[in-house]
C-alpha positions as semicolon CSV with decimal commas, in nm:
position;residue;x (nm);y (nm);z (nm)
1;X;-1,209;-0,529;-1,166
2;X;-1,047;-0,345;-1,459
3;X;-1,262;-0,011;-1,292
4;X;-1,178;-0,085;-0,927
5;X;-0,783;-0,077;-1,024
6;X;-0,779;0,196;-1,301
7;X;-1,076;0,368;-1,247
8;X;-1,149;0,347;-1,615
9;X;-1,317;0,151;-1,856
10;X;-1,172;-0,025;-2,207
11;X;-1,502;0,073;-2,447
12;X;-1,514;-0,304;-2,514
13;X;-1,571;-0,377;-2,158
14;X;-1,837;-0,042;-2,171
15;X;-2,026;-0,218;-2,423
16;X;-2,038;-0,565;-2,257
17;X;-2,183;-0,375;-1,944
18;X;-2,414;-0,165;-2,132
19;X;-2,553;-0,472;-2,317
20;X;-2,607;-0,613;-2,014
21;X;-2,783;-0,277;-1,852
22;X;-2,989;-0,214;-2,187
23;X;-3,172;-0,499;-2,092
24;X;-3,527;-0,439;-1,941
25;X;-3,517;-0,728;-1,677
26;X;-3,110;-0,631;-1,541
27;X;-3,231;-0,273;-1,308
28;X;-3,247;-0,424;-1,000
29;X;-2,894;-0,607;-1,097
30;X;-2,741;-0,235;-1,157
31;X;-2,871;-0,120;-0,815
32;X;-2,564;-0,319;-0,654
33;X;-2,310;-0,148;-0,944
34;X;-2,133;0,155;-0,831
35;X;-2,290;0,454;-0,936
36;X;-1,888;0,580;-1,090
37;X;-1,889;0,256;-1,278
38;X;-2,212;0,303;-1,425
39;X;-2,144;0,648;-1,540
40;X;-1,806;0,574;-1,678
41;X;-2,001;0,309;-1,891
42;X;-2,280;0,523;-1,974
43;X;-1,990;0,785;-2,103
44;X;-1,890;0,549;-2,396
45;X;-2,237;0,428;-2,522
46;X;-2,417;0,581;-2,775
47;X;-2,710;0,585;-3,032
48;X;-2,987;0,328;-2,905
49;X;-2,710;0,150;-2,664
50;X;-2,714;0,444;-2,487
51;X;-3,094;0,509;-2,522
52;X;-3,139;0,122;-2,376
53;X;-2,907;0,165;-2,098
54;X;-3,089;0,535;-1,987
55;X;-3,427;0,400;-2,031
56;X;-3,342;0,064;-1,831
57;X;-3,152;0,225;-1,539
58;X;-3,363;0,577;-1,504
59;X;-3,462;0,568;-1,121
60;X;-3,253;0,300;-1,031
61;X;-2,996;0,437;-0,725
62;X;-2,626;0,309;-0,696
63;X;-2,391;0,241;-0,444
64;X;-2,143;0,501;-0,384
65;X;-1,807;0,342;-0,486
66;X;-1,508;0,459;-0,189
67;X;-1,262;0,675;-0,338
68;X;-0,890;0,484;-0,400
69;X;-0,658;0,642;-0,111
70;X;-0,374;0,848;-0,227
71;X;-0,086;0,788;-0,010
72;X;0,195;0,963;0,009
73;X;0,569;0,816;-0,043
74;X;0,626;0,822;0,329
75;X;0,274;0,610;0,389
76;X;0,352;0,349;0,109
77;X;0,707;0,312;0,261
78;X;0,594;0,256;0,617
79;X;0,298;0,023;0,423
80;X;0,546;-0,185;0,251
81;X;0,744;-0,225;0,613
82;X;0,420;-0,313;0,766
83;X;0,477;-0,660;0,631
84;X;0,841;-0,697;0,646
85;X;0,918;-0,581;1,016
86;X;0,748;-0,660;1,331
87;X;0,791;-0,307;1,554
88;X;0,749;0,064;1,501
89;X;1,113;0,006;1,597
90;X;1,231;-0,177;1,359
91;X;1,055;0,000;1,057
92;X;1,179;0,328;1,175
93;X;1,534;0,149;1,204
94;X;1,482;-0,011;0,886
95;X;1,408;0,357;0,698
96;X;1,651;0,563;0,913
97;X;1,343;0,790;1,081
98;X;1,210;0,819;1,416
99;X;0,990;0,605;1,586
100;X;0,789;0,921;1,652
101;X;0,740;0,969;1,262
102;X;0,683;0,571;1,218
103;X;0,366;0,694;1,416
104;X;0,262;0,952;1,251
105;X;0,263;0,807;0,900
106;X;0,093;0,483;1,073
107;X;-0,165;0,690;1,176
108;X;-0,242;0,838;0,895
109;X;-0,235;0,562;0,704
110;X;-0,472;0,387;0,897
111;X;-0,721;0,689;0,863
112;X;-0,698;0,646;0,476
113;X;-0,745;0,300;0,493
114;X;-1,008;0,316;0,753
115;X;-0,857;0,044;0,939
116;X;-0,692;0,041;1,299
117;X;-0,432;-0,289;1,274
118;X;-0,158;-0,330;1,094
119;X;-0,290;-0,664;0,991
120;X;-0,617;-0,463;0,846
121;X;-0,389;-0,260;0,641
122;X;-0,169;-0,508;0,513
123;X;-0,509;-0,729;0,422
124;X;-0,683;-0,373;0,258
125;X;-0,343;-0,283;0,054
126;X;-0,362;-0,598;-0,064
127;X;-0,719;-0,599;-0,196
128;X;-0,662;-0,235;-0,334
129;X;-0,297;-0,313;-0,508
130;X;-0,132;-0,052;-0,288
131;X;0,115;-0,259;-0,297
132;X;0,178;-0,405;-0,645
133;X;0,421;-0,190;-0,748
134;X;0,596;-0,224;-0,427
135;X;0,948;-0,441;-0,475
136;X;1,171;-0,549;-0,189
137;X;1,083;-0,288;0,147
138;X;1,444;-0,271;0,259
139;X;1,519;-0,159;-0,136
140;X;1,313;0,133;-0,025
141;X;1,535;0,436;-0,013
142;X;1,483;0,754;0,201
143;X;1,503;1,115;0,074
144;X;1,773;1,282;0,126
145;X;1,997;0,934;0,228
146;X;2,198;0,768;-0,085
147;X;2,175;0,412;-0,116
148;X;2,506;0,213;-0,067
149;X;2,537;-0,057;-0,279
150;X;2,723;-0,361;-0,219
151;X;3,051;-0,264;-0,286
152;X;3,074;0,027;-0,111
């Protein structure tokens, strides 16, 4: 999981995985790792850890892990409306734009996603974190468009 969301590896976690891959029974297990992951823990082994982990996995092929989409502001603001409001409408009500753009950013975002429902993308943000960062979607604010607070 730590990989998945960060990409990275802490080199305690590295050496748990290469203990595990350094053994001579665990190939077939690595054949269902990503080949990223396995790399990334390959990167801090060393000495006969490392020697272990080469010998055990040589010839073994990995999955290829899906790169993390990179959205851009306009994609995670129409993401975070997704759940909030129920129309293109209302979203591009909600964030002062046109319909039209709703759209366009919806359709792109799908095509990073790889999904085609608004329910897929709110289930695959979900599972990615896309949205964990993400606070209230009508706290959003739009470029160019101050915010008006309440006592204004």
């Amino acid at each position: 999981m730590e990989f998945a969301r960060t990409g990275s590896l802490h080199p305690h976690t590295a050496a748990r995985i290469g203990r595990l891959g350094a053994k001579r029974n665990h190939g077939r297990l690595f054949a269902m790792v990503p080949r990223e992951l396995v790399e990334c823990t390959r990167s801090h082994l060393s000495g006969d850890l490392a020697a272990s982990f080469d010998e055990t996995l040589s010839g073994v092929s990995h999955l290829e892990m899906r790169p993390r989409p990179r959205l851009t502001d306009g994609e995670l603001r129409v993401l975070r409306a997704l759940a909030v409001h129920p129309t293109i409408a209302a979203i591009a009500a909600a964030l002062h734009v046109s319909p039209n753009t709703i759209k366009s950013q919806l359709q792109s975002l799908y095509r990073k996603l790889g999904c085609s429902t608004r329910e897929e993308a709110i289930q695959i943000a979900s599972r990615l974190r896309l949205r964990a960062a993400v606070t209230d979607p009508r706290a959003v604010t739009v470029p160019g468009v101050a915010r008006l607070g309440r006592g204004a």
